[in-house]
XYZ file of C-alpha atoms in Angstrom:
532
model
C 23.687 -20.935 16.360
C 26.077 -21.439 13.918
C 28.794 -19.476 14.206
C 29.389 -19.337 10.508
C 26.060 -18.082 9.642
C 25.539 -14.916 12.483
C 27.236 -12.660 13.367
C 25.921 -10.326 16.652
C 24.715 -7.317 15.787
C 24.722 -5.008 19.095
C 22.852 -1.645 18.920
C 21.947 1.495 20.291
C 22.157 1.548 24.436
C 18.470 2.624 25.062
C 15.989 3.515 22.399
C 13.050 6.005 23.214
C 11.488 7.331 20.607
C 11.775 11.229 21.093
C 9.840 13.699 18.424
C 13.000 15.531 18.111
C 14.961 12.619 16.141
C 12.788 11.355 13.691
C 13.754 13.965 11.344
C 15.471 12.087 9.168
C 12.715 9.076 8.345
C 10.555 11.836 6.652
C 12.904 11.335 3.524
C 12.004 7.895 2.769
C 8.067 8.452 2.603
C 5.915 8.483 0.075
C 6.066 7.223 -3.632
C 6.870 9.738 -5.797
C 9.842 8.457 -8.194
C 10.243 4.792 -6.412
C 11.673 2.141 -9.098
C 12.872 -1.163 -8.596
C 16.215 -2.439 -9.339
C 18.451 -5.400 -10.574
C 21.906 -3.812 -9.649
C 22.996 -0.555 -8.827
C 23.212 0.452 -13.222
C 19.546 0.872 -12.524
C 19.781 3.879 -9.902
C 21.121 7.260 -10.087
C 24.671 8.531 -9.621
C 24.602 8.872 -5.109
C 21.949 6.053 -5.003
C 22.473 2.296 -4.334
C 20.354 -0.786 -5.197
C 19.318 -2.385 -1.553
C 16.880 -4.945 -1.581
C 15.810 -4.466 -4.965
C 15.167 -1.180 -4.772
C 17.175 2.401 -5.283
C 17.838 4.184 -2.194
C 20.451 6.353 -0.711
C 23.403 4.970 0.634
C 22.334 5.201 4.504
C 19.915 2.893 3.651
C 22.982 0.035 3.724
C 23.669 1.272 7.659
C 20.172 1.482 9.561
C 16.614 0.011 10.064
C 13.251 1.114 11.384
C 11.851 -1.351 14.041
C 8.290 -1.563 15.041
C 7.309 -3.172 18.455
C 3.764 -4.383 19.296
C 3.308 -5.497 22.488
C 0.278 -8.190 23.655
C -3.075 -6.470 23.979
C -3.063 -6.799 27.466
C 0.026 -5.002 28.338
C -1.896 -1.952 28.067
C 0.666 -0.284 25.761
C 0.283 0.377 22.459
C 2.735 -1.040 19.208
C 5.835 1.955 18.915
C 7.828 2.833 16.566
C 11.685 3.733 15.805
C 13.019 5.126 12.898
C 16.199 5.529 10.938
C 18.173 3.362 13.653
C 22.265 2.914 13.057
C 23.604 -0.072 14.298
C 26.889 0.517 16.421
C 28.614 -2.143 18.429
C 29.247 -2.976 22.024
C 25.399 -2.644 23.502
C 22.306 -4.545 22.978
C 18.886 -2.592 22.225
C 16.480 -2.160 24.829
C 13.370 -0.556 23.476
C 11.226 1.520 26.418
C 7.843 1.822 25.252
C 6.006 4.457 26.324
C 2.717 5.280 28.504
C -0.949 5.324 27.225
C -2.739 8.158 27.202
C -6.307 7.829 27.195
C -7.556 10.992 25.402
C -11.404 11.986 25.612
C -13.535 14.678 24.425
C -16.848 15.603 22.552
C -17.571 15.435 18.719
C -20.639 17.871 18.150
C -22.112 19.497 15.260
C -22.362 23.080 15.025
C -25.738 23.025 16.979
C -24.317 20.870 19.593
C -25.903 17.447 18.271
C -23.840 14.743 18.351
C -22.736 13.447 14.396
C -21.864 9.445 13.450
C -18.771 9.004 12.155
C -15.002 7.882 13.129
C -12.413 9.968 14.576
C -8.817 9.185 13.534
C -5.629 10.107 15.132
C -2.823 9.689 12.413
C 1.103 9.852 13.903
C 3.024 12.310 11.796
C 5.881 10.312 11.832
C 5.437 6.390 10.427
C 7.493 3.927 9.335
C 6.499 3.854 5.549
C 3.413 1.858 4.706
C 3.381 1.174 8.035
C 0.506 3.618 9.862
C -0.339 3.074 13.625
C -3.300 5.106 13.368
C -6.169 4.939 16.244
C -10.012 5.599 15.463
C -12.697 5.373 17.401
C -16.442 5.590 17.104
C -18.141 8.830 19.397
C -21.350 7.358 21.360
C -24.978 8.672 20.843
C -23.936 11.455 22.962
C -20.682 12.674 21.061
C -18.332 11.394 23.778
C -15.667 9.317 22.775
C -12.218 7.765 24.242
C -9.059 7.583 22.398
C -5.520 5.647 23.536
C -2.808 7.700 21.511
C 0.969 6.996 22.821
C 2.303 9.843 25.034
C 4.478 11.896 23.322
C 3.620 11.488 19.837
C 2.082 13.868 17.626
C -1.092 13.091 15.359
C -2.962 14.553 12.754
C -6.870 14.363 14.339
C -9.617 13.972 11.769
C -13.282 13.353 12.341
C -14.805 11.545 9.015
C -18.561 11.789 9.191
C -20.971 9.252 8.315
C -22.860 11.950 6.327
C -21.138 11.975 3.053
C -23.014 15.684 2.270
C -20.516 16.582 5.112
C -16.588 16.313 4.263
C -13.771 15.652 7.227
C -13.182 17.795 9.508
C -9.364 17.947 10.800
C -9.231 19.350 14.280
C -5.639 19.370 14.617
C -2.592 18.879 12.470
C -0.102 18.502 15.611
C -2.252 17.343 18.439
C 0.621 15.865 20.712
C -0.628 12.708 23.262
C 0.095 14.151 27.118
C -1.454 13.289 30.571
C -1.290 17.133 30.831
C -3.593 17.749 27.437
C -5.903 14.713 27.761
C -9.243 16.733 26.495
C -9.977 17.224 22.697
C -13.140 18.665 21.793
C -14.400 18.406 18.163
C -16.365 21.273 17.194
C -17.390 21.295 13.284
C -18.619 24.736 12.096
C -21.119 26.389 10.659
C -21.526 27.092 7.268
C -18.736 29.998 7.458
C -16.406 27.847 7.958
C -16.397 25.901 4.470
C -16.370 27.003 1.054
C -19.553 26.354 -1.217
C -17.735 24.280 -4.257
C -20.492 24.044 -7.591
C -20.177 23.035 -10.884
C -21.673 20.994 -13.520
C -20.643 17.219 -14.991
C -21.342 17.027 -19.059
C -20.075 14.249 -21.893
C -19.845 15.345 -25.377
C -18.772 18.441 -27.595
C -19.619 22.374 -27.799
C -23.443 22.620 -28.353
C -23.657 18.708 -28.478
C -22.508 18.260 -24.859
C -25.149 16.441 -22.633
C -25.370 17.104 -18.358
C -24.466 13.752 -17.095
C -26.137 12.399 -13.609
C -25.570 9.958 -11.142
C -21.454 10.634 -11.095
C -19.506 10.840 -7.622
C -17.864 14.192 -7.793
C -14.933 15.042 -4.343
C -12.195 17.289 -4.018
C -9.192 15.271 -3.029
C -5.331 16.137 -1.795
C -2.843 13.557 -2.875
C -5.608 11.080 -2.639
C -7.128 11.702 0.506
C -10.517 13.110 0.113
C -10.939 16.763 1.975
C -14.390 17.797 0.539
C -18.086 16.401 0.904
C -18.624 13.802 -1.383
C -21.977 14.489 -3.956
C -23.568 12.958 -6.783
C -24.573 15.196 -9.865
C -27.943 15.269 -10.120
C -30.416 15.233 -13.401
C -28.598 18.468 -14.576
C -25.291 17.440 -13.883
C -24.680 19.723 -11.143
C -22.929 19.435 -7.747
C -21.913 20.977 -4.562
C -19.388 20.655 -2.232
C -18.433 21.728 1.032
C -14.903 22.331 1.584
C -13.589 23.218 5.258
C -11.742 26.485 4.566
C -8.695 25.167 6.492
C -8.500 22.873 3.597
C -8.398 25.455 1.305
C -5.862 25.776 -1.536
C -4.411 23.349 -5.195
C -6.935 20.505 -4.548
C -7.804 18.010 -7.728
C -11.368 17.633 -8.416
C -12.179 13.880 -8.692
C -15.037 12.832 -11.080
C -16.031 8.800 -10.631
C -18.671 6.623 -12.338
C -20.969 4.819 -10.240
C -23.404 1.612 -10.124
C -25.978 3.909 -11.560
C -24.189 5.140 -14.424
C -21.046 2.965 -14.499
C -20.193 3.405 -18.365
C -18.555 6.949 -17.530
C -14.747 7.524 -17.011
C -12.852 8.765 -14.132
C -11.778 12.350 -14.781
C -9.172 14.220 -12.556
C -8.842 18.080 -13.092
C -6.615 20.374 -11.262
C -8.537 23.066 -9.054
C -7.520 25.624 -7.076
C -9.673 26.288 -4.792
C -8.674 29.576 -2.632
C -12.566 30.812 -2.252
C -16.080 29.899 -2.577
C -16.749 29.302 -6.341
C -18.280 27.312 -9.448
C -15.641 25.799 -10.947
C -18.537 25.443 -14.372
C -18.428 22.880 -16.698
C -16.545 19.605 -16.351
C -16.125 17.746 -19.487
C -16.449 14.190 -19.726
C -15.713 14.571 -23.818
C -17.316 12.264 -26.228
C -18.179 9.146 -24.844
C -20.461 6.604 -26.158
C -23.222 4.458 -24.866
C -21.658 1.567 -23.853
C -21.456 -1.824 -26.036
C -21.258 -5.704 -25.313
C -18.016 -7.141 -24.442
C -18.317 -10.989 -24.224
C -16.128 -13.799 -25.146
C -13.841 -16.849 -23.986
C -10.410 -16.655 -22.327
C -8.127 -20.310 -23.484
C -5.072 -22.100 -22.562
C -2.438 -22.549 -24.470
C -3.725 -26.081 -25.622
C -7.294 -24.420 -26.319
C -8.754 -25.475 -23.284
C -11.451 -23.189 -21.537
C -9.925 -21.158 -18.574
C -11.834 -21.213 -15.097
C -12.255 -17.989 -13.305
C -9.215 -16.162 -15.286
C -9.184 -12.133 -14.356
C -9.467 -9.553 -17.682
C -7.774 -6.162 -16.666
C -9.109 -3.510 -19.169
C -7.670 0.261 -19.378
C -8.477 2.959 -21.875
C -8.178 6.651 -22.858
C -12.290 7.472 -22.636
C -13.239 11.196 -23.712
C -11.183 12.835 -21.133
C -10.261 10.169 -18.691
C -9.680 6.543 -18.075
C -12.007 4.175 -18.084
C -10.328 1.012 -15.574
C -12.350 -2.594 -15.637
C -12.063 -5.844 -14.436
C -14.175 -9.161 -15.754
C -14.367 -12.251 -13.991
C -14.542 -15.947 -16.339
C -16.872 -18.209 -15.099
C -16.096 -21.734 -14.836
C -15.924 -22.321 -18.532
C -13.737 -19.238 -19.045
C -17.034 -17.002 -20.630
C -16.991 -13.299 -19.442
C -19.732 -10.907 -20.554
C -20.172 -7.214 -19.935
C -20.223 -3.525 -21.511
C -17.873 -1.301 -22.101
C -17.537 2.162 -23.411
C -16.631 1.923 -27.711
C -12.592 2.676 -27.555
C -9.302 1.311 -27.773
C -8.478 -0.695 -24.344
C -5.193 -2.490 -23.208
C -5.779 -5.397 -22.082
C -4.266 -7.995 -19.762
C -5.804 -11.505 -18.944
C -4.412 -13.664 -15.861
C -4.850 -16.781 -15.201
C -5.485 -18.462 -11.462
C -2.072 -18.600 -9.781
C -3.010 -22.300 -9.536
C -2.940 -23.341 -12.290
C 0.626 -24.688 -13.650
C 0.482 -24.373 -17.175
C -2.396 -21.508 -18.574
C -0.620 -17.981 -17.776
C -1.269 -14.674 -18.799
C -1.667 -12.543 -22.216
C -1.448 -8.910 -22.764
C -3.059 -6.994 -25.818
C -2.700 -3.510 -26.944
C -5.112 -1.519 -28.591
C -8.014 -4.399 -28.679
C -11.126 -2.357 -30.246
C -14.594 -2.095 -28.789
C -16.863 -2.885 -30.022
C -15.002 -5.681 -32.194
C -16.505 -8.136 -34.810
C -19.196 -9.011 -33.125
C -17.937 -12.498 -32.968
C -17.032 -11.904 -29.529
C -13.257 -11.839 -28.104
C -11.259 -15.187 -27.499
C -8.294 -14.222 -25.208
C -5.270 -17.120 -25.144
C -3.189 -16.829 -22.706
C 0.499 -18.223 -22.764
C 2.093 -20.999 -21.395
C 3.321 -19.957 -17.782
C 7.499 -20.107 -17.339
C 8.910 -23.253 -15.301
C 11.176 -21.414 -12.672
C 13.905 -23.422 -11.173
C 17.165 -22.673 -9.138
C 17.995 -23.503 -5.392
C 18.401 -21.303 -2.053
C 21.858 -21.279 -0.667
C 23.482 -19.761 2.418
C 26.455 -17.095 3.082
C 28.668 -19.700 3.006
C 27.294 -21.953 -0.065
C 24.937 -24.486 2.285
C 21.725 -25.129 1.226
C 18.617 -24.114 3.043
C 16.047 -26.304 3.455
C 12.356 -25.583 3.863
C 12.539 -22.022 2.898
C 9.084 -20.344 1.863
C 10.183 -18.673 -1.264
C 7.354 -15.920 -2.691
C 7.475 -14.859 -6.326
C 5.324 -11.508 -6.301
C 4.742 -10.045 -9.841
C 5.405 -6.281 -9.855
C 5.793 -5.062 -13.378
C 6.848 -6.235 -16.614
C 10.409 -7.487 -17.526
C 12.864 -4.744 -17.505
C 10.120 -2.231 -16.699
C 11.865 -0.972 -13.085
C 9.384 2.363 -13.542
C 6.655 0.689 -12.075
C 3.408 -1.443 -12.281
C 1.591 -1.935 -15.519
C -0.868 1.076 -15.829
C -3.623 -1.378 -16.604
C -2.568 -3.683 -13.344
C -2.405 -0.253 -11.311
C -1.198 -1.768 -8.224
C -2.581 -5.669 -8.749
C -0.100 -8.086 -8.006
C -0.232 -11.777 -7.840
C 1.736 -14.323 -5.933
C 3.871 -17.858 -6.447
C 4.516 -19.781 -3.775
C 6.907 -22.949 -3.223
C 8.987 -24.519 -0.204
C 12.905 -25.710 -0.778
C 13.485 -28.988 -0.621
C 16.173 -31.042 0.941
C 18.697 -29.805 -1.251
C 17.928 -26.340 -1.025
C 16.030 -26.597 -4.685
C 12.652 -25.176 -5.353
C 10.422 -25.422 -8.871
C 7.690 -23.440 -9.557
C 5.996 -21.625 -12.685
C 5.132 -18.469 -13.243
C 4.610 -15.652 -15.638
C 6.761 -13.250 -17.593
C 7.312 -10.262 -15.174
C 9.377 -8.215 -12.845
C 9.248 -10.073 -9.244
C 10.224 -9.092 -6.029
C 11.537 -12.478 -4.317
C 10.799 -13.340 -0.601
C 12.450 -15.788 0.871
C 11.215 -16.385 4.466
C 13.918 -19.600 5.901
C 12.063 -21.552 8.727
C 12.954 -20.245 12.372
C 15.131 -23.192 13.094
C 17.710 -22.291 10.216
C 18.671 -19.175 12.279
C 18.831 -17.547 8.518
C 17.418 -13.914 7.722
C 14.635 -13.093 5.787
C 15.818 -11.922 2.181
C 13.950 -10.133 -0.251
C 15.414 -8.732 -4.344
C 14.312 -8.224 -7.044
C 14.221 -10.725 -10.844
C 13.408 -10.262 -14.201
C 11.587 -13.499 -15.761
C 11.325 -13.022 -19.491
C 9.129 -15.781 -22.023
C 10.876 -18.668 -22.152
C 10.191 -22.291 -21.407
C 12.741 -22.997 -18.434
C 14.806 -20.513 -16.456
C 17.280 -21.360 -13.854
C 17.303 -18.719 -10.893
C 19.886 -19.468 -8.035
C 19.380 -17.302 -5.214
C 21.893 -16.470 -2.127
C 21.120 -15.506 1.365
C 23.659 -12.549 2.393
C 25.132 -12.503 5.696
C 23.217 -13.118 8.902
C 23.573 -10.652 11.774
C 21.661 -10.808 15.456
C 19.917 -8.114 16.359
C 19.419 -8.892 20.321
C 18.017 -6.934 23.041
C 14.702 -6.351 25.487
C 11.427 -4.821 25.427
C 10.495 -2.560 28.781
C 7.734 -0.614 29.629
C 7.513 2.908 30.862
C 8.972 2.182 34.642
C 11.522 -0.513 33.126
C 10.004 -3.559 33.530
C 9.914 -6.418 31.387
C 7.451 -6.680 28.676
C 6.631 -10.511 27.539
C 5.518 -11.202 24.606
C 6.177 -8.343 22.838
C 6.612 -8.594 19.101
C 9.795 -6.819 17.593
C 9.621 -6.176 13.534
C 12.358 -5.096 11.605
C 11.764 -2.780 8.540
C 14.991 -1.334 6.063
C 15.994 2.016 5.390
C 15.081 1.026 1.892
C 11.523 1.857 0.315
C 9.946 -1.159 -2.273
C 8.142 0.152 -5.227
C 4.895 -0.070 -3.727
C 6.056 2.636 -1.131
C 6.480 0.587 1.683
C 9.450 -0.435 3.903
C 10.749 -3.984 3.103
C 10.605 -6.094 6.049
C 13.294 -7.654 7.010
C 12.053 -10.062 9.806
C 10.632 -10.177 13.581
C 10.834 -12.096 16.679
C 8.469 -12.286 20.033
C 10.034 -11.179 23.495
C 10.053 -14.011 26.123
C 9.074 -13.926 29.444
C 12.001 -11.383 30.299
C 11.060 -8.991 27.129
C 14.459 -10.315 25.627
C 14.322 -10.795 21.860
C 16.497 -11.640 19.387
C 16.051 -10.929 15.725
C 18.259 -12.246 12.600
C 18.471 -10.018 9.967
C 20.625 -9.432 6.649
C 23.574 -8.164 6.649
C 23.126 -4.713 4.337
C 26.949 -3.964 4.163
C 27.589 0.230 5.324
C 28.863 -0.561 8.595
């Protein structure tokens, strides 16, 4: 290896993951507030810009590190969190014992129920969730491997939509010593009766809707039964009283009455109760929306994606329209105002993308002709630490947002990315095109380079050419050995390296991996952060 390039990184004398220290990983979950970043300007005053994204300055100084081992080890893939590096020692990760845990899952009458139970660790790197299921038999027993030690949330999600999740435990801890779990649901006194009734329109006007998929969710994961409103509008729901408390009631359209929009509504729920009417507001019967999507030389686009979003009544109404080979679309939509953005196959060179505000439905009745613009050329090379070029580097252009919109996705993508692709060449150069956004680079060196994996963040604004040199920081080694529970070597293993840092689609950014030998040894390069 060349000595210019790496630099050892020696860490932590033995890792086992206890409970007790993974306090301080908590911190960097979830996705409240996440933004991405050019330079540090972009953050606040005690945060930094690592990897393209704001995080607090520890970020620079540790990593999370994942370790899957083969299947036939017999262990299960670990986790670390919120690691410093030091110096002197190399890591040696102990994974720990299986536990197989087994029990019952039976219905209030003692009647086995279809469905999936799902043991959830509490602690997980972000975006990252080891979580086990496993199916009960016709009989109710079931078999679960959980890692020994850890502590899961246990939830049993039924087939039966009429009957909502049942969590069993929010701290059930894996043990040799507390192997049995029994899964009891309850009878009806142990959920809450949840009614109400779905209508569109206003005052006296208002009309019961049917056919609409009506839930109780908490921070997106659904806690309630899950029913459908039926010629009256009405619904009920059974909510586990454990679950109890501010809950958001979740109105969907559905293949039987798709013209409707999603409406959310704050609800909290502390007793049985009808929650009464749930308005839809005005909203229309839906219209034709047909037309052609075209290049920039007026050429028909194949297969081009329309992303449609608009303010419905009293919620959003979210689309998405295929072209067929000779860029037609045709479907209906709700009479409103809609943003609109069109995308192009990330295939084709020159035919981009095009985004509308405010596009009227129903229009002319001429139909809608969408033309996209001509995608950017982006050019630049790949270059080393020390200026060399790197050769054969995978370098991934994923769109994440607009240009100089570091808040977030575009609320009509929601979370939809897309993807460019190219390979360096000799001289370190790449060319590719592309479309006006926000990106989050990846470039992935091949193994032989001995380079780390290196991920930012770009702005790419409208313009016909731009030149985009990139640099690969520092390289450090991050060597050790993967043992099992009595010490011995674990082949085969694969070690993944995440950062401290969070990317804006709540995730940890990976930072690169290697596979243990024969001995368990490993060795991973990764980027030098700075921080220590």
């Amino acid at each position: 290896m060349d000595a210019r390039r790496t630099t050892e990184l020696t860490m932590w004398a033995m890792v086992s993951m206890a409970a007790a220290g993974l306090a301080a990983c908590a911190s960097y979950g979830g996705d409240d507030g996440l933004v991405s970043c050019l330079s540090d300007v972009d953050c606040l005053q005690n945060e930094v810009c690592v990897l393209g994204a704001c995080s607090e300055s520890d970020a620079l100084s540790g990593v999370h590190v994942e370790v899957d081992p083969l299947d036939d080890s017999g262990l299960l893939a670990q986790q670390y969190f919120n690691l410093e590096t030091m110096q002197e020692e190399r890591a040696v990760f102990r994974l720990r014992d299986t536990v197989d845990i087994t029990g019952t899952v039976l219905d209030v009458d003692g009647s086995p129920l279809p469905g999936r139970l799902v043991a959830v660790p509490r602690d997980r790197i972000p975006g990252r969730s080891l979580l086990r299921q496993t199916l009960p038999d016709g009989t109710g027993a079931y078999a679960l491997p959980l890692i020994e030690g850890d502590v899961y949330r246990v939830t049993f999600y039924p087939d039966d939509p009429h009957t909502p999740p049942w969590t069993e435990s929010e701290a059930f801890v894996g043990s040799a010593f507390a192997s049995t779990l029994n899964v009891s649901l309850p009878g009806e006194e142990g959920y809450f009766a949840i009614t109400g009734q779905v209508a569109a329109g206003d005052g006296a006007a208002a009309l019961p809707i049917p056919g609409l998929e009506v839930q109780l969710s908490l921070e997106g994961r659904v806690v309630s039964s899950v029913d459908r409103t039926d010629e009256d509008g009405t619904f009920v729901l059974r909510l586990p009283a454990m679950a109890a408390g501010a809950l958001t009631l979740v109105v969907r359209p559905t293949e039987a009455n798709p013209q409707f929009p999603v409406v959310e509504v704050d609800a909290d729920i502390l007793e049985p109760q009808d929650v009464g009417v749930i308005s839809l507001g005005p909203v229309a019967s839906p219209v034709p929306f047909t037309g052609r999507v075209l290049g920039p030389g007026g050429d028909a686009v194949a297969y081009g994606q329309i992303y449609l979003r608009g303010t419905i009544g009293n919620g959003e109404v979210l689309r998405q329209v295929t072209c067929d080979e000779r860029g037609r679309f045709a479907g209906e939509l709700p009479p409103g105002n809609y943003d609109v953005v069109v995308v192009s196959p990330v295939n084709e060179t020159e035919p981009g993308m095009v985004r509308q505000s405010n596009v009227a439905v129903p229009g002319d009745g001429a139909g809608y002709v969408f033309a996209v613009e001509e995608r950017v050329r982006l050019t630049g090379a790949v270059v080393d630490a020390v200026g060399q070029a790197v050769q054969g580097a995978t370098v991934e252009f994923e769109r994440i947002a607009r240009p100089g919109d570091g808040a977030g996705p575009d609320p009509v993508l929601q979370n939809t990315t897309w993807t460019f692709a190219t390979t360096t060449s000799s001289d370190g150069s790449y060319a590719t095109r592309v479309d006006p956004g926000r990106y989050r680079v990846r470039i992935v060196p091949s193994p032989e380079a001995q380079l780390p994996v290196w991920t930012t963040v770009i702005d790419v604004f409208a313009d016909s050419s731009v030149r985009q040199d990139l640099t690969l920081p520092e390289a450090l080694l991050l060597a050790g050995q993967v043992v099992g529970p009595t010490d011995t070597a674990v082949p085969g293993a694969t070690v993944r390296v995440y950062s401290l840092a969070i990317g804006e689609d709540g995730a940890a950014l990976y930072l690169g991996e290697s596979r243990a030998d024969e001995t368990g040894a490993f060795g991973v390069v990764l980027p030098q952060l700075g921080g220590g």
